[in-house]
Amino acid sequence: MKPPLRVLIIDDSPDDARLIVRELQHEFDPVVDRVETSEEMKSALNAENWDVVISDYVMPQFSGLSALKLLHQLNIDLPFIMVSGQMGEEVAVESMRAGARDYLIKDNLTRLIPAIKRELKEAFVRNERRKAEKALHATEARFQSLVEQSLVGIYLLQDGIFSYVNPKFARIFGYQQNELIESKTLLDLVAESDRNKVIESYLNLLGENAQSLHFNFQGKRKYAKIIDLEAHGAKTELNGKPAVIGTLLDITERKRAEEELRKLWRAVEQSPVSVVITDTEGNIEYVNPKFTAVSGYNEQELLGKNPRILQAGTMKADEYKQMWETITAGKEWHGEYHNKKKNGELFWESASISAIKNTEGQITHYVGVKEDITERKKSIEQLRQAQKMEAIGQLAGGIAHDFNNLLTIINGYSTLLLRSLGIDSPQHKEAEQILRAGERAADLTRQLLSFSRKQILAPKVLNINTQVKNIEKMLCRLIGEHITLVTNMDPDVGLIKIDPGQVEQIIMNLAVNARDASEDGGRIVIETANAELDDEFAANHPGSVPGSYIMLSVCDNGMGMSEDVKRRLFEPFFTTKELGRGTGLGLATVYGIVKQSGGYIDITSELEQGATFKIFLPRVHQQMDTITKPSTEEVPQGSQTILVVEDEPGVLNLVVHTLNKQGYNVLETTDPLEALEIFDQHQTEIDLVLTDVVMPFMSGPKLAETLTQKKPGIKIIFMSGHTDDKINFEKILEKGVPFLAKPFVNGSLVKKVGHALGNDAIRTETVKA
């Protein structure tokens, strides 16, 4: 099959054109168009892509040379063969100079086909070369554009001088390109401190072995500002001589960012709170040392895991769902949850979890910052408990104060009523029941005052071992034969300063509590010992103070108690016993006594594991006191004048009535200011002042101080149902001022007054504390 050939013939003779076609058909399958004018030639060139042009030399309206000129004008490169009826040498040379590829005589076309084949090959070669050159020029343009617009500095260095720099390179140093090319040396742009390093690096590159370089150095901008740079370079040649081509990056901001990142990294690594980073599925990618320290897991045990491994199972599924919905929405979640350490220990954490987003705002990770708040929650709970106990104590103290006044009246008049009734009187038994109920109520108010730390104390320096021995037999009867009582007392135990009756109350209440926890029998152990509480103990036991103490321990092997019970243990009226078996004031009383005495209570207990109460009372280094007990002899009547000051009218009437029956002359008032006026009017007559302690306008001690200034040596007796924060009762009692605690019975009143006035001869038996 003959190859196709597209031939444009320029000839005014159709016959001559047919001769050419006939010759071509020997080797080709020609597609031919014949034209005679320049316009026809233009139209034909626009209509088809021709392989070759064959043109007559001379025509009436056109010529071969004009056709060549037209091709050049149109910038069309086609093989052009000139043919003519006759052609001399000069015509042929002229045609070749004009651009014809060959010339033939019409009478001899044997060279036509070889000439066409040759020209087609040469045209192909020329065309391919043009394509290559065009591609090269395009590539060069692209690379030139790339270099010129590059965000990386590019340079060509030879003999230490810049042969080329791109705009970015110039901008890095604050110059224009023309200020650097063939003008500046490499060292002109290097900070003094790094010049030797830069020279050595480039000399090594230009040596025999090295092929490239990469190093960081400090450069110098046009106006001397120092910047951090990263240089890359490779060997090349320029004009046959060694050169270096490379890139330069300004890494000043990157180094600053890296330094900031290092700081942040150190901060996170050394953070006192836990930090965890997860992927979007919640798988752990990073934990800081604090996280591992708190959780007990090492880093390798956590990476790739889900934080669910810490869940304690106490948080509801809805709460986790709400947390996950919050952070996946790109919001920050704050909250607390109960987690579990590797060793199974439960702990509380306060957490803030938020999303980490990329520059497009897409969530890539989650970060959680968590703090172990276990101790804080314990402290808050302890503070809350202490505040609750304080509030209950204030309420209890206020109630007890009011009740003591009422009970003083009830019990006093009950006593008077009993004395006025014969033993056979039908009303005697009823009156006796009233007095017994009043006495039980008085005991309850005493316990409330003990809890509220407002009970008036008469502290003595004593040995706690003596107190335990004094009531040991009574304790045995109290706890019953089914429980074994063991005492283990340190013979070298130090001294404490406390109201002796309250020590006995502590021991008895703790023993009763231990007995009730051991209904099926058991063992109660009472121990005493010297103890030192250090700073570490105080830090772990809020409410305690470092120092020297005497420890009283009461331990049982009974049913123990839960954490909930331990939290409410000292609340007044709180009890786990059946209705009718206790008031719930026993341990509340112990709590109040210990606190009022400056001590501390430590409890250890678990369900079915018994309980141990350790009472720490401050150790003192003073002389041990003696304890006196007044006899029960009747007090003779008196005739002296007594000023009674009591703001509660009912109590005042009872006291006045009782003293009048004993023969005393009584002046009375409910107002301490009026008492001053009465005293001024009867100063020479008044032998004793009996005054309440807590009163409006002026306290009892302040009144006594004023009266003593008016009449030195005047005898004073205080009476009160509770202490007051503004009055230091301990100092008052240490001065030997007599005191009568409400509620009191009439006998106590007249004995105290008679003793103060010397109307009795009270015998006392002295016992060692």
Short mmCIF file of C-alpha atoms in Angstrom, two decimals, residues 632-640 658-664 747 749-762:
data_model
loop_
_atom_site.label_atom_id
_atom_site.label_comp_id
_atom_site.label_asym_id
_atom_site.label_seq_id
_atom_site.Cartn_x
_atom_site.Cartn_y
_atom_site.Cartn_z
CA THR A 632 -23.13 15.97 151.97
CA GLU A 633 -23.80 17.53 155.38
CA GLU A 634 -26.71 19.95 155.71
CA VAL A 635 -25.79 23.62 155.45
CA PRO A 636 -26.88 25.79 158.37
CA GLN A 637 -28.98 28.83 157.73
CA GLY A 638 -27.46 32.27 157.30
CA SER A 639 -28.45 35.87 157.85
CA GLN A 640 -26.10 37.80 155.53
CA THR A 658 -34.51 29.41 148.18
CA LEU A 659 -32.13 31.87 149.87
CA ASN A 660 -34.95 33.59 151.74
CA LYS A 661 -36.00 30.20 153.17
CA GLN A 662 -32.42 29.75 154.40
CA GLY A 663 -32.66 33.05 156.29
CA TYR A 664 -30.64 35.25 153.97
CA GLY A 747 -29.12 22.07 147.96
CA LEU A 749 -27.12 26.54 145.78
CA VAL A 750 -27.34 26.92 149.56
CA LYS A 751 -24.19 24.83 150.12
CA LYS A 752 -22.20 26.96 147.68
CA VAL A 753 -23.48 30.17 149.27
CA GLY A 754 -22.96 28.92 152.81
CA HIS A 755 -19.44 27.78 152.02
CA ALA A 756 -18.57 31.12 150.43
CA LEU A 757 -19.88 33.03 153.49
CA GLY A 758 -18.24 30.66 155.98
CA ASN A 759 -21.53 29.45 157.37
CA ASP A 760 -20.48 25.81 157.17
CA ALA A 761 -17.61 23.61 158.10
CA ILE A 762 -17.49 21.52 154.95
#
